Coordinates of C-alpha atoms in Angstrom, one line a residue:
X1 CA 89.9 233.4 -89.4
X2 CA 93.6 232.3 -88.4
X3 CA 94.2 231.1 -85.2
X4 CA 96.8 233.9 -83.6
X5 CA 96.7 232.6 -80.0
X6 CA 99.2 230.5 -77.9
X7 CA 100.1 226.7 -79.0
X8 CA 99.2 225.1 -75.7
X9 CA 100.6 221.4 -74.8
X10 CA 100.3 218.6 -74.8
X11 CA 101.2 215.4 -72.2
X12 CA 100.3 211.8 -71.5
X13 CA 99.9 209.4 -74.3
X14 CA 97.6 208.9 -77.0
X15 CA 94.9 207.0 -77.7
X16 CA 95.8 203.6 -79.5
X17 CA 94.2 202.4 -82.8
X18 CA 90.4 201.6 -82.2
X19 CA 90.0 203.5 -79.1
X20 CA 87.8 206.4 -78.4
X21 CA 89.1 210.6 -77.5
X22 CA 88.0 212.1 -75.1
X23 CA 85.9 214.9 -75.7
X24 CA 85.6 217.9 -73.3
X25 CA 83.3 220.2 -74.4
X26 CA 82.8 223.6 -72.6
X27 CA 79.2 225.4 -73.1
X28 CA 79.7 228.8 -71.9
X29 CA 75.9 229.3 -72.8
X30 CA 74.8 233.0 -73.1
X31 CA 77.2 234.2 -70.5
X32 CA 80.1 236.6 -70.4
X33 CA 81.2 240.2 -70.8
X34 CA 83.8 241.3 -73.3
X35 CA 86.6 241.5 -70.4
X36 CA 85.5 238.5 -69.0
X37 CA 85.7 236.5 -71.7
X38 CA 89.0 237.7 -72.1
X39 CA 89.8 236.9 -68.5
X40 CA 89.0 233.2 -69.4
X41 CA 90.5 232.8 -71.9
X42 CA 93.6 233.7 -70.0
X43 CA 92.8 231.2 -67.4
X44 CA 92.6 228.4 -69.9
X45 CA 95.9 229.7 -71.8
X46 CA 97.4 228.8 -68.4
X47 CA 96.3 226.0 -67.4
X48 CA 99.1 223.6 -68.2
X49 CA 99.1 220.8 -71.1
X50 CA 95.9 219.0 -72.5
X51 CA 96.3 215.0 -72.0
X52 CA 97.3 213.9 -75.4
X53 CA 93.8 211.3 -75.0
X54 CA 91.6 214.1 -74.6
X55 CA 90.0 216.4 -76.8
X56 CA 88.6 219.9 -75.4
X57 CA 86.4 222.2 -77.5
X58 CA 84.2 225.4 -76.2
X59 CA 81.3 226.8 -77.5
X60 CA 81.2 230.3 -76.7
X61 CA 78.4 232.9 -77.2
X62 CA 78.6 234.6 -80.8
X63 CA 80.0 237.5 -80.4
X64 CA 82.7 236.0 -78.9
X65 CA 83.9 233.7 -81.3
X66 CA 86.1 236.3 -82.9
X67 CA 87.6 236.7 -79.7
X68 CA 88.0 233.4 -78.8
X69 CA 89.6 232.3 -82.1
X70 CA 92.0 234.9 -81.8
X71 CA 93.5 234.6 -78.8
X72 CA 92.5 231.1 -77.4
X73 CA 95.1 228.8 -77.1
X74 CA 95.1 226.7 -80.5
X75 CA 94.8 223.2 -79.1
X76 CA 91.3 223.7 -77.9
X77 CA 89.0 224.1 -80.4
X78 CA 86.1 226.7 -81.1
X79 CA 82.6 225.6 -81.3
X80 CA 78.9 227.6 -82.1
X81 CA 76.4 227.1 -80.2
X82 CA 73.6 226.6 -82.7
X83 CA 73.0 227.0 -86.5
X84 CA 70.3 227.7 -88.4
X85 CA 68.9 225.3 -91.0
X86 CA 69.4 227.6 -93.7
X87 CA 72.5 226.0 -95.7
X88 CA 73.5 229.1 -96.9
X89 CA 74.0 232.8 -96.4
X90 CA 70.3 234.8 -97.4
X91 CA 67.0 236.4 -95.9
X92 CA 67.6 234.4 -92.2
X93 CA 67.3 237.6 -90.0
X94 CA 68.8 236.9 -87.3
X95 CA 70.0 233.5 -88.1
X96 CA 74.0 232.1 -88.3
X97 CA 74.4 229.7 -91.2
X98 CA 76.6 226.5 -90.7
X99 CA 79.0 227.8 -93.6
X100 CA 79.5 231.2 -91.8
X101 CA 80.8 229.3 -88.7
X102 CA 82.8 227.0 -90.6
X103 CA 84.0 230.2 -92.2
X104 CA 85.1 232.1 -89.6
X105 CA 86.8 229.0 -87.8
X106 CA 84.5 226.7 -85.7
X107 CA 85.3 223.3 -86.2
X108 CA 82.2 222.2 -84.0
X109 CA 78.7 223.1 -83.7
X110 CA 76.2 222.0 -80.4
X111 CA 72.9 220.7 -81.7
X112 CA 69.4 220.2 -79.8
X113 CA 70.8 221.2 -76.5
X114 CA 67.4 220.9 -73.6
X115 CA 67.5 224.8 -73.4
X116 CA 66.6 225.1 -77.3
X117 CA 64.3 221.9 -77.1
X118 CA 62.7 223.7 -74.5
X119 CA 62.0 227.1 -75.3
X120 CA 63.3 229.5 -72.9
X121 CA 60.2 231.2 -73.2
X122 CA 60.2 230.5 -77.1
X123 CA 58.9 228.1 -79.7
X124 CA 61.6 224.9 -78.7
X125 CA 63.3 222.7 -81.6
X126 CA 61.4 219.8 -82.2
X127 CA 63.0 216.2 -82.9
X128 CA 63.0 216.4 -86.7
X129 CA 64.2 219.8 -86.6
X130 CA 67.6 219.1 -84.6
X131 CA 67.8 216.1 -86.6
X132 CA 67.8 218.3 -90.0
X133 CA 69.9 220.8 -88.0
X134 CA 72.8 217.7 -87.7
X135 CA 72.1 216.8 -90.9
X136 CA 73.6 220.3 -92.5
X137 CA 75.8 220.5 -90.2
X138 CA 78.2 217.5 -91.4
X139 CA 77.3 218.0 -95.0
X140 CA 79.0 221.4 -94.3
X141 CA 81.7 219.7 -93.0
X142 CA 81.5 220.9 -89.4
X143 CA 81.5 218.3 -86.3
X144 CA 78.7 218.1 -84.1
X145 CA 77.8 217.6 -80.3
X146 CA 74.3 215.9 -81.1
X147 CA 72.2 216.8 -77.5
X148 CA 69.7 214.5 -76.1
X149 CA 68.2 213.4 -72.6
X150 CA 64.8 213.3 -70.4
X151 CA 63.4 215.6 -68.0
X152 CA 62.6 214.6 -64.3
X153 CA 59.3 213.2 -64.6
X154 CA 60.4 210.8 -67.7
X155 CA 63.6 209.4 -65.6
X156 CA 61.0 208.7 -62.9
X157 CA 58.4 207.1 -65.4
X158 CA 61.1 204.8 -66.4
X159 CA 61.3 205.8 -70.1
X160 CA 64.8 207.8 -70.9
X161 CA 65.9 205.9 -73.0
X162 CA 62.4 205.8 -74.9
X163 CA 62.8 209.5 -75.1
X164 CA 66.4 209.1 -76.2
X165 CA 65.4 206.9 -78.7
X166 CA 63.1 209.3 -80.6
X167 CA 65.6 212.2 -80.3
X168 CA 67.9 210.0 -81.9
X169 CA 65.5 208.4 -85.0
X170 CA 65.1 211.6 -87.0
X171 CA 68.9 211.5 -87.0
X172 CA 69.1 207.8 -87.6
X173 CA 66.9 208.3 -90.7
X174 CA 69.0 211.3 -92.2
X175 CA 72.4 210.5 -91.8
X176 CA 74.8 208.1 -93.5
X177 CA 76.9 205.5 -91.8
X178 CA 79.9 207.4 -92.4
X179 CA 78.4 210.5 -91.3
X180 CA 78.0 209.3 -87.7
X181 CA 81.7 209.8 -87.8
X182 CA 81.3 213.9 -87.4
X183 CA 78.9 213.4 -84.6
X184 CA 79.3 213.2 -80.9
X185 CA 75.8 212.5 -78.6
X186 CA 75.8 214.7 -75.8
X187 CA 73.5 213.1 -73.3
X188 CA 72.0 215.3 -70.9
X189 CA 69.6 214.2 -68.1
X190 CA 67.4 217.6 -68.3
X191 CA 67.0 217.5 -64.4
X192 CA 70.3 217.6 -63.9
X193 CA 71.5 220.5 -66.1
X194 CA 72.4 223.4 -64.0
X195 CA 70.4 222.4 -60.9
X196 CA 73.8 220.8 -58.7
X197 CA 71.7 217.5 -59.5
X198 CA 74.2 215.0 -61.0
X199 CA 73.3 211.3 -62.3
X200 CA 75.7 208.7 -60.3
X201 CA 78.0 206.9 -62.2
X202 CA 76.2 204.0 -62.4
X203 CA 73.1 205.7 -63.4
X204 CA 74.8 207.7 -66.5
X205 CA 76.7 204.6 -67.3
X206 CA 73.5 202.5 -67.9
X207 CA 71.6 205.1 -69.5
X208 CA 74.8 205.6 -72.3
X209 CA 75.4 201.9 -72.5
X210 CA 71.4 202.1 -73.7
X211 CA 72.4 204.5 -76.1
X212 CA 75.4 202.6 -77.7
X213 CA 73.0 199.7 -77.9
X214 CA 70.2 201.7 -79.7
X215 CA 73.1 202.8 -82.1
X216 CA 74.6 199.7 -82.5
X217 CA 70.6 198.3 -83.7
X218 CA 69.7 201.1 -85.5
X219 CA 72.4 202.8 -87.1
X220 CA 75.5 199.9 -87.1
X221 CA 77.6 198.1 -84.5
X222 CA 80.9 199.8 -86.4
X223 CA 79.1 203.4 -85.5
X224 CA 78.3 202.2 -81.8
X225 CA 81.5 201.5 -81.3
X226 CA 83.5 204.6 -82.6
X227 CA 80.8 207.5 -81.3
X228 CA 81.5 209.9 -78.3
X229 CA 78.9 209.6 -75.7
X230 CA 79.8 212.7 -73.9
X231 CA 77.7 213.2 -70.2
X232 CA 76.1 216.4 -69.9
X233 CA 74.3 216.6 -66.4
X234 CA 76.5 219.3 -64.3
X235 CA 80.0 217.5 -64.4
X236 CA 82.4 218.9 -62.3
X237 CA 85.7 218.4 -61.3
X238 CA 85.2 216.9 -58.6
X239 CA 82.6 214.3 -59.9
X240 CA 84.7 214.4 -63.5
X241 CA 87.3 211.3 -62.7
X242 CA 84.7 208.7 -61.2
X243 CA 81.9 209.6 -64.2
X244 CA 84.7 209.3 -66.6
X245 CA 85.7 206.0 -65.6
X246 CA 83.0 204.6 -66.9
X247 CA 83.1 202.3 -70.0
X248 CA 80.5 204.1 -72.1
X249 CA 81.3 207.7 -71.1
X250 CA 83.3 209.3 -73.2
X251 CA 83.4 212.8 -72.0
X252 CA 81.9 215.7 -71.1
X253 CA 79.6 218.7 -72.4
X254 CA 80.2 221.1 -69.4
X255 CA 78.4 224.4 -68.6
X256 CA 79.0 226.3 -65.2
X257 CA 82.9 224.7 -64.7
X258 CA 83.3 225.2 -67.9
X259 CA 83.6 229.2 -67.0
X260 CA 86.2 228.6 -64.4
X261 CA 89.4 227.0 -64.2
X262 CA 87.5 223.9 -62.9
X263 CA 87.4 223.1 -66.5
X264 CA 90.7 221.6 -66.9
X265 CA 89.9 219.3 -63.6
X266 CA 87.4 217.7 -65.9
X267 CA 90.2 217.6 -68.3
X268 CA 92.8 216.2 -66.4
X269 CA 90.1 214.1 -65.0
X270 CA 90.0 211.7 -67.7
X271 CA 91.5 208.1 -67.3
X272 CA 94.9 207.5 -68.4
X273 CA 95.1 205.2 -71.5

C-alpha cells in the first residue's frame, strides 16, 4: 500500500558514521476507535519536524494499519503488532503472516512484547516461540522490536538479567550475525509497563549495559555495538530526556504517551548529536 499521507520534516543533524538512531517506537496496543485513530494521526501530522538522529515508528492495532499508512505522515513508519509463525498466507484462522504485513506496508514488526508472554487470559508465547517469531520475521525482510524484561518479583530476586538472558538465547541460537542488524531489543521491566512505575536512569542504564554485554559474549562485540536497546517501562515525556541520556539507551518503545501528543516530547527528548 502507497504511502498517500503528508511528508513530515525533518531538523537537527544526523547521526555520524558508527553511531546508533534513535528509535521511538509508539505501541498503541489494542486501543482506539476509527475517529480516534484518525484524530491522532492528525495530532502527530502536526507535530513539527522529527530530529534527523531519531527514528519514530508506531504499531498500531490491525485494523488500523490501512488507515494509518494512508494518511500518516510518511516519515514515521508503520509497525504490526505481532505475527504469526506461519511464513506464509494458508489455513492460520485468525492469524496475520509476516509477508501480509510487509505487503501492505509495515516496515516493523513488535515481537514477545510481556502482554503476549503473559497471556492476557491466554496461552502466553514462550521463549523459543518469540525467538522463531524474530526469526521469520527478518527472513521476510521486516525489522523487529525484539521484547524482553522481568516481572517484579525477579528484579527483587536479583536475576533480570538472568531472565533476559534466556529471552535472548533462543534468538542467539536462530539468527545470523548479520541478521541482528534488522533487530532492535526492546527492554521492558514488566512491573513497570503501564503501572506509572518507571526504572531510574541509573537502574535502566545498568540493566541495558547487561544486555549489550550478554550480546557482545554471545552473539559478537560488532552486533553489541550497532543494536538499539530501546527502554520500555512507561517512558514519558517528562522522564524521556534524562532516560535517554544514558549511554546504552537507545530509545523508546512507548504505550500510553504514545496516544497523545506527549509522544513527540519523547521524540524531541532525545540528545542532540
Amino acid at each position: 500500500m502507497a504511502r498517500t499521507g503528508p511528508s513530515g520534516s525533518s531538523a537537527g543533524e544526523p547521526v555520524l558514521e558508527g553511531q546508533r538512531k534513535y528509535l521511538i517506537g509508539g505501541n498503541w496496543k489494542c486501543n482506539g476507535t476509527l475517529e480516534s485513530a484518525k484524530k491522532l494521526i492528525e495530532v502527530l501530522n502536526a507535530a513539527g519536524p522529527i530530529p534527523a538522529h531519531v527514528e519514530v515508528v508506531v504499531a498500531t492495532p490491525l485494523i488500523h494499519i490501512p488507515l494509518t499508512l494512508e494518511t500518516l505522515r510518511t516519515d514515521i513508519e508503520v509497525s504490526g503488532q505481532n505475527a504469526g509463525l506461519n511464513v506464509g498466507m494458508g489455513a492460520f484462522t485468525g492469524e496475520t503472516c509476516v509477508s501480509q504485513l510487509k505487503d501492505i506496508g509495515c516496515s516493523w514488526v513488535v515481537l514477545g512484547h510481556s502482554e503476549r508472554r503473559q497471556g492476557f487470559g491466554m496461552a502466553g508465547e514462550d521463549n523459543d516461540l518469540v525467538a522463531q517469531k524474530v526469526k521469520v520475521a527478518v527472513e521476510a525482510g521486516l525489522k523487529v522490536m525484539f521484547c524482553i524484561g522481568e516481572k517484579k518479583e525477579e528484579r527483587e530476586a536479583g536475576v533480570t538479567l538472568e531472565v533476559c538472558a534466556k529471552q535472548m538465547a533462543p534468538a542467539a541460537a536462530l539468527l545470523s550475525e548479520d541478521q541482528w542488524a534488522n533487530v532492535a531489543i526492546a527492554y521492558e521491566p514488566v512491573w513497570a509497563i503501564g503501572t506509572g512505575l518507571t526504572a531510574t536512569p541509573e537502574m535502566a542504564q545498568d540493566t541495558h549495559a547487561g544486555i549489550r554485554a550478554w550480546v557482545s559474549d554471545n552473539v559478537s562485540p560488532k552486533v553489541a555495538s550497532e543494536i538499539r536497546i530501546q527502554y520500555g517501562g512507561s517512558m514519558k515525556g517528562a522522564n524521556a530526556k534524562d532516560l535517554l541520556a544514558m549511554p546504552d539507551i537507545d530509545g523508546g518503545l512507548i504505550g500510553g504517551a504514545s496516544l497523545t501528543a506527549d509522544f513527540f516530547n519523547i521524540i524531541n527528548g532525545a540528545p542532540s548529536v
